[in-house]
JSON list of C-alpha atoms and ligand atoms in Angstrom, two decimals:
[
{"chain": "A", "resi": 1, "resn": "UNK", "atom": "CA", "xyz": [95.13, 113.87, 120.57]},
{"chain": "A", "resi": 2, "resn": "UNK", "atom": "CA", "xyz": [92.43, 112.30, 118.42]},
{"chain": "A", "resi": 3, "resn": "UNK", "atom": "CA", "xyz": [93.14, 109.28, 116.20]},
{"chain": "A", "resi": 4, "resn": "UNK", "atom": "CA", "xyz": [92.76, 111.45, 113.11]},
{"chain": "A", "resi": 5, "resn": "UNK", "atom": "CA", "xyz": [95.20, 114.05, 114.41]},
{"chain": "A", "resi": 6, "resn": "UNK", "atom": "CA", "xyz": [97.68, 111.29, 115.35]},
{"chain": "A", "resi": 7, "resn": "UNK", "atom": "CA", "xyz": [97.45, 109.94, 111.83]},
{"chain": "A", "resi": 8, "resn": "UNK", "atom": "CA", "xyz": [98.22, 113.38, 110.35]},
{"chain": "A", "resi": 9, "resn": "UNK", "atom": "CA", "xyz": [101.13, 113.97, 112.75]},
{"chain": "A", "resi": 10, "resn": "UNK", "atom": "CA", "xyz": [102.65, 110.55, 111.93]},
{"chain": "A", "resi": 11, "resn": "UNK", "atom": "CA", "xyz": [102.20, 111.14, 108.18]},
{"chain": "A", "resi": 12, "resn": "UNK", "atom": "CA", "xyz": [104.10, 114.43, 108.51]},
{"chain": "A", "resi": 13, "resn": "UNK", "atom": "CA", "xyz": [106.80, 112.65, 110.57]},
{"chain": "A", "resi": 14, "resn": "UNK", "atom": "CA", "xyz": [107.02, 109.94, 107.86]},
{"chain": "A", "resi": 15, "resn": "UNK", "atom": "CA", "xyz": [108.17, 112.62, 105.40]},
{"chain": "A", "resi": 16, "resn": "UNK", "atom": "CA", "xyz": [110.29, 114.50, 107.93]},
{"chain": "A", "resi": 17, "resn": "UNK", "atom": "CA", "xyz": [112.36, 111.39, 108.73]},
{"chain": "A", "resi": 18, "resn": "UNK", "atom": "CA", "xyz": [112.90, 110.60, 105.04]},
{"chain": "A", "resi": 19, "resn": "UNK", "atom": "CA", "xyz": [110.84, 107.40, 104.84]},
{"chain": "A", "resi": 20, "resn": "UNK", "atom": "CA", "xyz": [108.50, 108.99, 102.32]},
{"chain": "A", "resi": 21, "resn": "UNK", "atom": "CA", "xyz": [108.56, 111.71, 99.71]},
{"chain": "A", "resi": 22, "resn": "UNK", "atom": "CA", "xyz": [105.61, 113.93, 98.87]},
{"chain": "A", "resi": 23, "resn": "UNK", "atom": "CA", "xyz": [102.24, 112.22, 98.82]},
{"chain": "A", "resi": 24, "resn": "UNK", "atom": "CA", "xyz": [103.37, 108.81, 97.48]},
{"chain": "A", "resi": 25, "resn": "UNK", "atom": "CA", "xyz": [102.94, 106.94, 100.78]},
{"chain": "A", "resi": 26, "resn": "UNK", "atom": "CA", "xyz": [99.90, 106.29, 102.92]},
{"chain": "A", "resi": 27, "resn": "UNK", "atom": "CA", "xyz": [99.11, 105.56, 106.52]},
{"chain": "A", "resi": 28, "resn": "UNK", "atom": "CA", "xyz": [96.21, 104.02, 108.42]},
{"chain": "A", "resi": 29, "resn": "UNK", "atom": "CA", "xyz": [94.97, 102.86, 111.79]},
{"chain": "A", "resi": 30, "resn": "UNK", "atom": "CA", "xyz": [92.35, 100.25, 112.62]},
{"chain": "A", "resi": 31, "resn": "UNK", "atom": "CA", "xyz": [89.01, 101.91, 113.46]},
{"chain": "A", "resi": 32, "resn": "UNK", "atom": "CA", "xyz": [85.72, 100.20, 114.37]},
{"chain": "A", "resi": 33, "resn": "UNK", "atom": "CA", "xyz": [85.15, 97.46, 111.74]},
{"chain": "A", "resi": 34, "resn": "UNK", "atom": "CA", "xyz": [87.44, 99.18, 109.22]},
{"chain": "A", "resi": 35, "resn": "UNK", "atom": "CA", "xyz": [90.17, 101.80, 109.14]},
{"chain": "A", "resi": 36, "resn": "UNK", "atom": "CA", "xyz": [91.04, 105.47, 109.08]},
{"chain": "A", "resi": 37, "resn": "UNK", "atom": "CA", "xyz": [93.40, 106.29, 106.20]},
{"chain": "A", "resi": 38, "resn": "UNK", "atom": "CA", "xyz": [95.14, 109.28, 104.64]},
{"chain": "A", "resi": 39, "resn": "UNK", "atom": "CA", "xyz": [93.33, 110.69, 101.57]},
{"chain": "A", "resi": 40, "resn": "UNK", "atom": "CA", "xyz": [94.57, 110.39, 98.00]},
{"chain": "A", "resi": 41, "resn": "UNK", "atom": "CA", "xyz": [96.98, 113.03, 96.68]},
{"chain": "A", "resi": 42, "resn": "UNK", "atom": "CA", "xyz": [96.85, 115.65, 99.45]},
{"chain": "A", "resi": 43, "resn": "UNK", "atom": "CA", "xyz": [100.00, 117.12, 101.05]},
{"chain": "A", "resi": 44, "resn": "UNK", "atom": "CA", "xyz": [100.16, 115.90, 104.66]},
{"chain": "A", "resi": 45, "resn": "UNK", "atom": "CA", "xyz": [100.99, 119.37, 105.97]},
{"chain": "A", "resi": 46, "resn": "UNK", "atom": "CA", "xyz": [97.61, 120.64, 104.70]},
{"chain": "A", "resi": 47, "resn": "UNK", "atom": "CA", "xyz": [95.51, 117.78, 106.11]},
{"chain": "A", "resi": 48, "resn": "UNK", "atom": "CA", "xyz": [92.73, 118.47, 108.58]},
{"chain": "A", "resi": 49, "resn": "UNK", "atom": "CA", "xyz": [91.05, 115.73, 110.65]},
{"chain": "A", "resi": 50, "resn": "UNK", "atom": "CA", "xyz": [87.98, 115.74, 108.36]},
{"chain": "A", "resi": 51, "resn": "UNK", "atom": "CA", "xyz": [90.22, 114.91, 105.37]},
{"chain": "A", "resi": 52, "resn": "UNK", "atom": "CA", "xyz": [91.02, 111.50, 106.89]},
{"chain": "A", "resi": 53, "resn": "UNK", "atom": "CA", "xyz": [88.79, 108.84, 105.29]},
{"chain": "A", "resi": 54, "resn": "UNK", "atom": "CA", "xyz": [86.94, 106.13, 107.20]},
{"chain": "A", "resi": 55, "resn": "UNK", "atom": "CA", "xyz": [86.73, 102.93, 105.13]},
{"chain": "A", "resi": 56, "resn": "UNK", "atom": "CA", "xyz": [84.30, 100.57, 106.83]},
{"chain": "A", "resi": 57, "resn": "UNK", "atom": "CA", "xyz": [84.34, 96.77, 106.92]},
{"chain": "A", "resi": 58, "resn": "UNK", "atom": "CA", "xyz": [82.12, 96.66, 103.81]},
{"chain": "A", "resi": 59, "resn": "UNK", "atom": "CA", "xyz": [84.64, 98.75, 101.85]},
{"chain": "A", "resi": 60, "resn": "UNK", "atom": "CA", "xyz": [82.40, 101.84, 101.88]},
{"chain": "A", "resi": 61, "resn": "UNK", "atom": "CA", "xyz": [84.11, 105.26, 102.09]},
{"chain": "A", "resi": 62, "resn": "UNK", "atom": "CA", "xyz": [82.97, 107.92, 104.59]},
{"chain": "A", "resi": 63, "resn": "UNK", "atom": "CA", "xyz": [83.95, 111.60, 104.40]},
{"chain": "A", "resi": 64, "resn": "UNK", "atom": "CA", "xyz": [84.49, 114.30, 101.80]},
{"chain": "A", "resi": 65, "resn": "UNK", "atom": "CA", "xyz": [87.75, 112.83, 100.40]},
{"chain": "A", "resi": 66, "resn": "UNK", "atom": "CA", "xyz": [88.74, 109.71, 98.51]},
{"chain": "A", "resi": 67, "resn": "UNK", "atom": "CA", "xyz": [91.07, 107.34, 100.37]},
{"chain": "A", "resi": 68, "resn": "UNK", "atom": "CA", "xyz": [94.62, 106.61, 99.25]},
{"chain": "A", "resi": 69, "resn": "UNK", "atom": "CA", "xyz": [94.70, 104.44, 96.13]},
{"chain": "A", "resi": 70, "resn": "UNK", "atom": "CA", "xyz": [96.25, 101.63, 98.20]},
{"chain": "A", "resi": 71, "resn": "UNK", "atom": "CA", "xyz": [93.30, 101.43, 100.63]},
{"chain": "A", "resi": 72, "resn": "UNK", "atom": "CA", "xyz": [92.68, 97.80, 99.59]},
{"chain": "A", "resi": 73, "resn": "UNK", "atom": "CA", "xyz": [96.04, 96.71, 101.01]},
{"chain": "A", "resi": 74, "resn": "UNK", "atom": "CA", "xyz": [95.26, 98.36, 104.34]},
{"chain": "A", "resi": 75, "resn": "UNK", "atom": "CA", "xyz": [91.71, 97.01, 104.44]},
{"chain": "A", "resi": 76, "resn": "UNK", "atom": "CA", "xyz": [92.74, 93.45, 103.59]},
{"chain": "A", "resi": 77, "resn": "UNK", "atom": "CA", "xyz": [95.57, 93.37, 106.17]},
{"chain": "A", "resi": 78, "resn": "UNK", "atom": "CA", "xyz": [93.25, 94.54, 108.99]},
{"chain": "A", "resi": 79, "resn": "UNK", "atom": "CA", "xyz": [90.65, 91.94, 108.01]},
{"chain": "A", "resi": 80, "resn": "UNK", "atom": "CA", "xyz": [93.21, 89.11, 107.93]},
{"chain": "A", "resi": 81, "resn": "UNK", "atom": "CA", "xyz": [95.56, 90.08, 110.75]},
{"chain": "A", "resi": 82, "resn": "UNK", "atom": "CA", "xyz": [94.32, 90.68, 114.27]},
{"chain": "A", "resi": 83, "resn": "UNK", "atom": "CA", "xyz": [97.92, 91.37, 115.39]},
{"chain": "A", "resi": 84, "resn": "UNK", "atom": "CA", "xyz": [98.12, 94.72, 113.64]},
{"chain": "A", "resi": 85, "resn": "UNK", "atom": "CA", "xyz": [96.49, 98.09, 114.36]},
{"chain": "A", "resi": 86, "resn": "UNK", "atom": "CA", "xyz": [98.53, 100.45, 112.17]},
{"chain": "A", "resi": 87, "resn": "UNK", "atom": "CA", "xyz": [99.94, 100.20, 108.64]},
{"chain": "A", "resi": 88, "resn": "UNK", "atom": "CA", "xyz": [102.44, 102.39, 106.82]},
{"chain": "A", "resi": 89, "resn": "UNK", "atom": "CA", "xyz": [103.15, 102.21, 103.09]},
{"chain": "A", "resi": 90, "resn": "UNK", "atom": "CA", "xyz": [105.97, 104.26, 101.56]},
{"chain": "A", "resi": 91, "resn": "UNK", "atom": "CA", "xyz": [108.66, 104.31, 98.89]},
{"chain": "A", "resi": 92, "resn": "UNK", "atom": "CA", "xyz": [111.83, 104.71, 100.98]},
{"chain": "A", "resi": 93, "resn": "UNK", "atom": "CA", "xyz": [114.84, 105.08, 98.68]},
{"chain": "A", "resi": 94, "resn": "UNK", "atom": "CA", "xyz": [116.82, 101.94, 99.56]},
{"chain": "A", "resi": 95, "resn": "UNK", "atom": "CA", "xyz": [113.77, 99.68, 99.95]},
{"chain": "A", "resi": 96, "resn": "UNK", "atom": "CA", "xyz": [112.49, 100.88, 96.56]},
{"chain": "A", "resi": 97, "resn": "UNK", "atom": "CA", "xyz": [115.89, 100.20, 94.97]},
{"chain": "A", "resi": 98, "resn": "UNK", "atom": "CA", "xyz": [116.16, 96.68, 96.43]},
{"chain": "A", "resi": 99, "resn": "UNK", "atom": "CA", "xyz": [112.52, 95.93, 95.55]},
{"chain": "A", "resi": 100, "resn": "UNK", "atom": "CA", "xyz": [113.48, 96.40, 91.89]},
{"chain": "A", "resi": 101, "resn": "UNK", "atom": "CA", "xyz": [115.55, 93.19, 92.19]},
{"chain": "A", "resi": 102, "resn": "UNK", "atom": "CA", "xyz": [112.26, 91.38, 93.02]},
{"chain": "A", "resi": 103, "resn": "UNK", "atom": "CA", "xyz": [114.08, 89.46, 95.74]},
{"chain": "A", "resi": 104, "resn": "UNK", "atom": "CA", "xyz": [113.69, 89.21, 99.53]},
{"chain": "A", "resi": 105, "resn": "UNK", "atom": "CA", "xyz": [116.15, 90.80, 101.92]},
{"chain": "A", "resi": 106, "resn": "UNK", "atom": "CA", "xyz": [117.89, 87.64, 103.18]},
{"chain": "A", "resi": 107, "resn": "UNK", "atom": "CA", "xyz": [119.42, 86.90, 106.60]},
{"chain": "A", "resi": 108, "resn": "UNK", "atom": "CA", "xyz": [122.44, 89.11, 105.93]},
{"chain": "A", "resi": 109, "resn": "UNK", "atom": "CA", "xyz": [122.16, 90.80, 109.36]},
{"chain": "A", "resi": 110, "resn": "UNK", "atom": "CA", "xyz": [120.54, 89.56, 112.56]},
{"chain": "A", "resi": 111, "resn": "UNK", "atom": "CA", "xyz": [118.18, 92.56, 112.74]},
{"chain": "A", "resi": 112, "resn": "UNK", "atom": "CA", "xyz": [116.33, 91.18, 109.71]},
{"chain": "A", "resi": 113, "resn": "UNK", "atom": "CA", "xyz": [114.47, 89.17, 112.38]},
{"chain": "A", "resi": 114, "resn": "UNK", "atom": "CA", "xyz": [112.79, 92.38, 113.57]},
{"chain": "A", "resi": 115, "resn": "UNK", "atom": "CA", "xyz": [110.27, 91.88, 110.73]},
{"chain": "A", "resi": 116, "resn": "UNK", "atom": "CA", "xyz": [109.34, 88.51, 112.26]},
{"chain": "A", "resi": 117, "resn": "UNK", "atom": "CA", "xyz": [111.32, 85.84, 110.39]},
{"chain": "A", "resi": 118, "resn": "UNK", "atom": "CA", "xyz": [114.44, 84.73, 108.53]},
{"chain": "A", "resi": 119, "resn": "UNK", "atom": "CA", "xyz": [113.98, 87.18, 105.69]},
{"chain": "A", "resi": 120, "resn": "UNK", "atom": "CA", "xyz": [111.92, 90.18, 104.60]},
{"chain": "A", "resi": 121, "resn": "UNK", "atom": "CA", "xyz": [109.92, 88.99, 101.61]},
{"chain": "A", "resi": 122, "resn": "UNK", "atom": "CA", "xyz": [109.30, 90.92, 98.42]},
{"chain": "A", "resi": 123, "resn": "UNK", "atom": "CA", "xyz": [105.68, 90.79, 97.22]},
{"chain": "A", "resi": 124, "resn": "UNK", "atom": "CA", "xyz": [105.43, 90.14, 93.44]},
{"chain": "A", "resi": 125, "resn": "UNK", "atom": "CA", "xyz": [104.68, 93.13, 91.23]},
{"chain": "A", "resi": 126, "resn": "UNK", "atom": "CA", "xyz": [101.15, 94.19, 90.35]},
{"chain": "A", "resi": 127, "resn": "UNK", "atom": "CA", "xyz": [99.71, 97.58, 89.34]},
{"chain": "A", "resi": 128, "resn": "UNK", "atom": "CA", "xyz": [99.41, 100.07, 92.19]},
{"chain": "A", "resi": 129, "resn": "UNK", "atom": "CA", "xyz": [95.96, 100.18, 93.77]},
{"chain": "A", "resi": 130, "resn": "UNK", "atom": "CA", "xyz": [94.95, 96.78, 92.36]},
{"chain": "A", "resi": 131, "resn": "UNK", "atom": "CA", "xyz": [93.40, 93.90, 94.25]},
{"chain": "A", "resi": 132, "resn": "UNK", "atom": "CA", "xyz": [96.17, 91.68, 92.84]},
{"chain": "A", "resi": 133, "resn": "UNK", "atom": "CA", "xyz": [98.78, 93.84, 94.59]},
{"chain": "A", "resi": 134, "resn": "UNK", "atom": "CA", "xyz": [96.87, 93.62, 97.86]},
{"chain": "A", "resi": 135, "resn": "UNK", "atom": "CA", "xyz": [96.74, 89.82, 97.56]},
{"chain": "A", "resi": 136, "resn": "UNK", "atom": "CA", "xyz": [100.48, 89.64, 96.90]},
{"chain": "A", "resi": 137, "resn": "UNK", "atom": "CA", "xyz": [101.27, 91.88, 99.90]},
{"chain": "A", "resi": 138, "resn": "UNK", "atom": "CA", "xyz": [99.05, 89.88, 102.25]},
{"chain": "A", "resi": 139, "resn": "UNK", "atom": "CA", "xyz": [100.82, 86.66, 101.26]},
{"chain": "A", "resi": 140, "resn": "UNK", "atom": "CA", "xyz": [104.29, 88.22, 101.63]},
{"chain": "A", "resi": 141, "resn": "UNK", "atom": "CA", "xyz": [103.31, 89.36, 105.15]},
{"chain": "A", "resi": 142, "resn": "UNK", "atom": "CA", "xyz": [102.49, 85.81, 106.31]},
{"chain": "A", "resi": 143, "resn": "UNK", "atom": "CA", "xyz": [104.36, 85.48, 109.61]},
{"chain": "A", "resi": 144, "resn": "UNK", "atom": "CA", "xyz": [105.94, 88.90, 109.07]},
{"chain": "A", "resi": 145, "resn": "UNK", "atom": "CA", "xyz": [105.31, 92.50, 110.12]},
{"chain": "A", "resi": 146, "resn": "UNK", "atom": "CA", "xyz": [106.89, 94.10, 107.04]},
{"chain": "A", "resi": 147, "resn": "UNK", "atom": "CA", "xyz": [107.69, 93.35, 103.40]},
{"chain": "A", "resi": 148, "resn": "UNK", "atom": "CA", "xyz": [109.01, 94.90, 100.21]},
{"chain": "A", "resi": 149, "resn": "UNK", "atom": "CA", "xyz": [106.76, 95.36, 97.16]},
{"chain": "A", "resi": 150, "resn": "UNK", "atom": "CA", "xyz": [108.45, 94.53, 93.84]},
{"chain": "A", "resi": 151, "resn": "UNK", "atom": "CA", "xyz": [109.37, 97.58, 91.72]},
{"chain": "A", "resi": 152, "resn": "UNK", "atom": "CA", "xyz": [107.43, 99.74, 94.15]},
{"chain": "A", "resi": 153, "resn": "UNK", "atom": "CA", "xyz": [108.25, 100.16, 97.87]},
{"chain": "A", "resi": 154, "resn": "UNK", "atom": "CA", "xyz": [107.64, 98.92, 101.37]},
{"chain": "A", "resi": 155, "resn": "UNK", "atom": "CA", "xyz": [104.86, 98.04, 103.85]},
{"chain": "A", "resi": 156, "resn": "UNK", "atom": "CA", "xyz": [105.30, 98.04, 107.64]},
{"chain": "A", "resi": 157, "resn": "UNK", "atom": "CA", "xyz": [102.71, 97.16, 110.28]},
{"chain": "A", "resi": 158, "resn": "UNK", "atom": "CA", "xyz": [102.55, 97.81, 114.00]},
{"chain": "A", "resi": 159, "resn": "UNK", "atom": "CA", "xyz": [100.50, 97.82, 117.19]},
{"chain": "A", "resi": 160, "resn": "UNK", "atom": "CA", "xyz": [100.20, 101.56, 116.86]},
{"chain": "A", "resi": 161, "resn": "UNK", "atom": "CA", "xyz": [101.38, 104.34, 114.55]},
{"chain": "A", "resi": 162, "resn": "UNK", "atom": "CA", "xyz": [104.63, 104.79, 116.44]},
{"chain": "A", "resi": 163, "resn": "UNK", "atom": "CA", "xyz": [105.65, 101.12, 116.16]},
{"chain": "A", "resi": 164, "resn": "UNK", "atom": "CA", "xyz": [104.71, 100.96, 112.46]},
{"chain": "A", "resi": 165, "resn": "UNK", "atom": "CA", "xyz": [106.85, 104.06, 111.77]},
{"chain": "A", "resi": 166, "resn": "UNK", "atom": "CA", "xyz": [109.74, 102.63, 113.80]},
{"chain": "A", "resi": 167, "resn": "UNK", "atom": "CA", "xyz": [109.61, 99.31, 111.94]},
{"chain": "A", "resi": 168, "resn": "UNK", "atom": "CA", "xyz": [109.43, 101.12, 108.59]},
{"chain": "A", "resi": 169, "resn": "UNK", "atom": "CA", "xyz": [112.57, 103.09, 109.50]},
{"chain": "A", "resi": 170, "resn": "UNK", "atom": "CA", "xyz": [114.36, 99.90, 110.62]},
{"chain": "A", "resi": 171, "resn": "UNK", "atom": "CA", "xyz": [113.54, 98.06, 107.40]},
{"chain": "A", "resi": 172, "resn": "UNK", "atom": "CA", "xyz": [114.80, 101.03, 105.39]},
{"chain": "A", "resi": 173, "resn": "UNK", "atom": "CA", "xyz": [118.02, 101.00, 107.44]},
{"chain": "A", "resi": 174, "resn": "UNK", "atom": "CA", "xyz": [118.40, 97.26, 106.75]},
{"chain": "A", "resi": 175, "resn": "UNK", "atom": "CA", "xyz": [117.79, 97.87, 103.04]},
{"chain": "A", "resi": 176, "resn": "UNK", "atom": "CA", "xyz": [120.54, 100.50, 103.10]},
{"chain": "A", "resi": 177, "resn": "UNK", "atom": "CA", "xyz": [123.00, 98.08, 104.72]},
{"chain": "A", "resi": 178, "resn": "UNK", "atom": "CA", "xyz": [122.06, 95.27, 102.35]},
{"chain": "A", "resi": 179, "resn": "UNK", "atom": "CA", "xyz": [122.43, 97.57, 99.35]},
{"chain": "A", "resi": 180, "resn": "UNK", "atom": "CA", "xyz": [125.91, 98.45, 100.63]},
{"chain": "A", "resi": 181, "resn": "UNK", "atom": "CA", "xyz": [126.87, 94.80, 101.26]},
{"chain": "A", "resi": 182, "resn": "UNK", "atom": "CA", "xyz": [125.70, 93.85, 97.76]},
{"chain": "A", "resi": 183, "resn": "UNK", "atom": "CA", "xyz": [127.76, 96.69, 96.28]},
{"chain": "A", "resi": 184, "resn": "UNK", "atom": "CA", "xyz": [131.00, 95.46, 97.86]},
{"chain": "A", "resi": 185, "resn": "UNK", "atom": "CA", "xyz": [130.75, 91.84, 96.77]},
{"chain": "A", "resi": 186, "resn": "UNK", "atom": "CA", "xyz": [127.65, 90.48, 98.51]},
{"chain": "A", "resi": 187, "resn": "UNK", "atom": "CA", "xyz": [127.05, 89.52, 102.15]},
{"chain": "A", "resi": 188, "resn": "UNK", "atom": "CA", "xyz": [127.82, 86.22, 103.87]},
{"chain": "A", "resi": 189, "resn": "UNK", "atom": "CA", "xyz": [124.42, 85.11, 105.15]},
{"chain": "A", "resi": 190, "resn": "UNK", "atom": "CA", "xyz": [123.57, 83.94, 108.65]},
{"chain": "A", "resi": 191, "resn": "UNK", "atom": "CA", "xyz": [122.46, 80.31, 109.00]},
{"chain": "A", "resi": 192, "resn": "UNK", "atom": "CA", "xyz": [118.93, 79.11, 109.81]},
{"chain": "A", "resi": 193, "resn": "UNK", "atom": "CA", "xyz": [120.16, 78.16, 113.28]},
{"chain": "A", "resi": 194, "resn": "UNK", "atom": "CA", "xyz": [121.71, 81.57, 113.89]},
{"chain": "A", "resi": 195, "resn": "UNK", "atom": "CA", "xyz": [118.50, 83.31, 112.88]},
{"chain": "A", "resi": 196, "resn": "UNK", "atom": "CA", "xyz": [116.41, 80.92, 114.99]},
{"chain": "A", "resi": 197, "resn": "UNK", "atom": "CA", "xyz": [118.51, 81.94, 117.97]},
{"chain": "A", "resi": 198, "resn": "UNK", "atom": "CA", "xyz": [117.87, 85.63, 117.27]},
{"chain": "A", "resi": 199, "resn": "UNK", "atom": "CA", "xyz": [114.13, 85.05, 116.88]},
{"chain": "A", "resi": 200, "resn": "UNK", "atom": "CA", "xyz": [114.08, 83.14, 120.18]},
{"chain": "A", "resi": 201, "resn": "UNK", "atom": "CA", "xyz": [116.05, 85.91, 121.88]},
{"chain": "A", "resi": 202, "resn": "UNK", "atom": "CA", "xyz": [113.67, 88.57, 120.52]},
{"chain": "A", "resi": 203, "resn": "UNK", "atom": "CA", "xyz": [110.66, 86.51, 121.66]},
{"chain": "A", "resi": 204, "resn": "UNK", "atom": "CA", "xyz": [111.94, 86.08, 125.20]},
{"chain": "A", "resi": 205, "resn": "UNK", "atom": "CA", "xyz": [113.51, 89.50, 125.64]},
{"chain": "A", "resi": 206, "resn": "UNK", "atom": "CA", "xyz": [112.49, 91.25, 128.86]},
{"chain": "A", "resi": 207, "resn": "UNK", "atom": "CA", "xyz": [109.06, 90.94, 130.41]},
{"chain": "A", "resi": 208, "resn": "UNK", "atom": "CA", "xyz": [107.21, 92.81, 127.72]},
{"chain": "A", "resi": 209, "resn": "UNK", "atom": "CA", "xyz": [104.84, 91.53, 125.12]},
{"chain": "A", "resi": 210, "resn": "UNK", "atom": "CA", "xyz": [106.75, 89.64, 122.42]},
{"chain": "A", "resi": 211, "resn": "UNK", "atom": "CA", "xyz": [105.31, 91.58, 119.53]},
{"chain": "A", "resi": 212, "resn": "UNK", "atom": "CA", "xyz": [105.91, 94.93, 121.18]},
{"chain": "A", "resi": 213, "resn": "UNK", "atom": "CA", "xyz": [109.55, 93.90, 121.48]},
{"chain": "A", "resi": 214, "resn": "UNK", "atom": "CA", "xyz": [109.73, 92.94, 117.83]},
{"chain": "A", "resi": 215, "resn": "UNK", "atom": "CA", "xyz": [108.12, 96.21, 116.81]},
{"chain": "A", "resi": 216, "resn": "UNK", "atom": "CA", "xyz": [110.66, 98.14, 118.91]},
{"chain": "A", "resi": 217, "resn": "UNK", "atom": "CA", "xyz": [113.75, 96.56, 117.45]},
{"chain": "A", "resi": 218, "resn": "UNK", "atom": "CA", "xyz": [115.96, 99.56, 118.22]},
{"chain": "A", "resi": 219, "resn": "UNK", "atom": "CA", "xyz": [115.45, 99.03, 121.93]},
{"chain": "A", "resi": 220, "resn": "UNK", "atom": "CA", "xyz": [116.38, 95.35, 121.56]},
{"chain": "A", "resi": 221, "resn": "UNK", "atom": "CA", "xyz": [119.48, 96.37, 119.70]},
{"chain": "A", "resi": 222, "resn": "UNK", "atom": "CA", "xyz": [120.49, 98.95, 122.28]},
{"chain": "A", "resi": 223, "resn": "UNK", "atom": "CA", "xyz": [119.83, 96.57, 125.15]},
{"chain": "A", "resi": 224, "resn": "UNK", "atom": "CA", "xyz": [122.47, 94.09, 124.05]},
{"chain": "B", "resi": 301, "resn": "LIG", "atom": "ZN1", "xyz": [103.06, 103.05, 96.68]}
]
């Protein structure tokens, strides 16, 4: 399957699994000196490979369509982070709800470490599609593979489309649990030391590449 076809299939799966609704999200993979990204405002089920937009390293668009309005976020992450080859942005219900608190998801559950640290940050609010929003997201992703976006949604990165989708689903699951814990009086948080132990365990799990393990948090969870 070509990269463009993989992108379309994963975009359709993003809606099928409930991470995204309609055309609000967007998806990309690293390509040459830039990225391939879903176009703006087109239903994923109607996409053809030529509808996928190539945005090169100089921010020029190639193809008959305009890229998603959030192409800056994708472009800036690929330029700054060599550890990521796929990016998913969506408005999953529980992440979007928590993001309206403008607060990080704290260490309320050990699987929070799957995003790479002691919490999952929430990037400050800025208008969708703006350079300011991209700057905020890049900062919130420092040392992390995912973050919330205040009053907006979620970003997840990965080594490939599959791992980005898996991490996005995991973060949405965590947001659902945290939402529930907040609703019944608020969670008791894990300590720095307890989270350090989880991060160390994730980093040394199995013989596989550390970041692949982090991106495949479900397998870590099941293996325990
Ligand atoms: Zn959005």
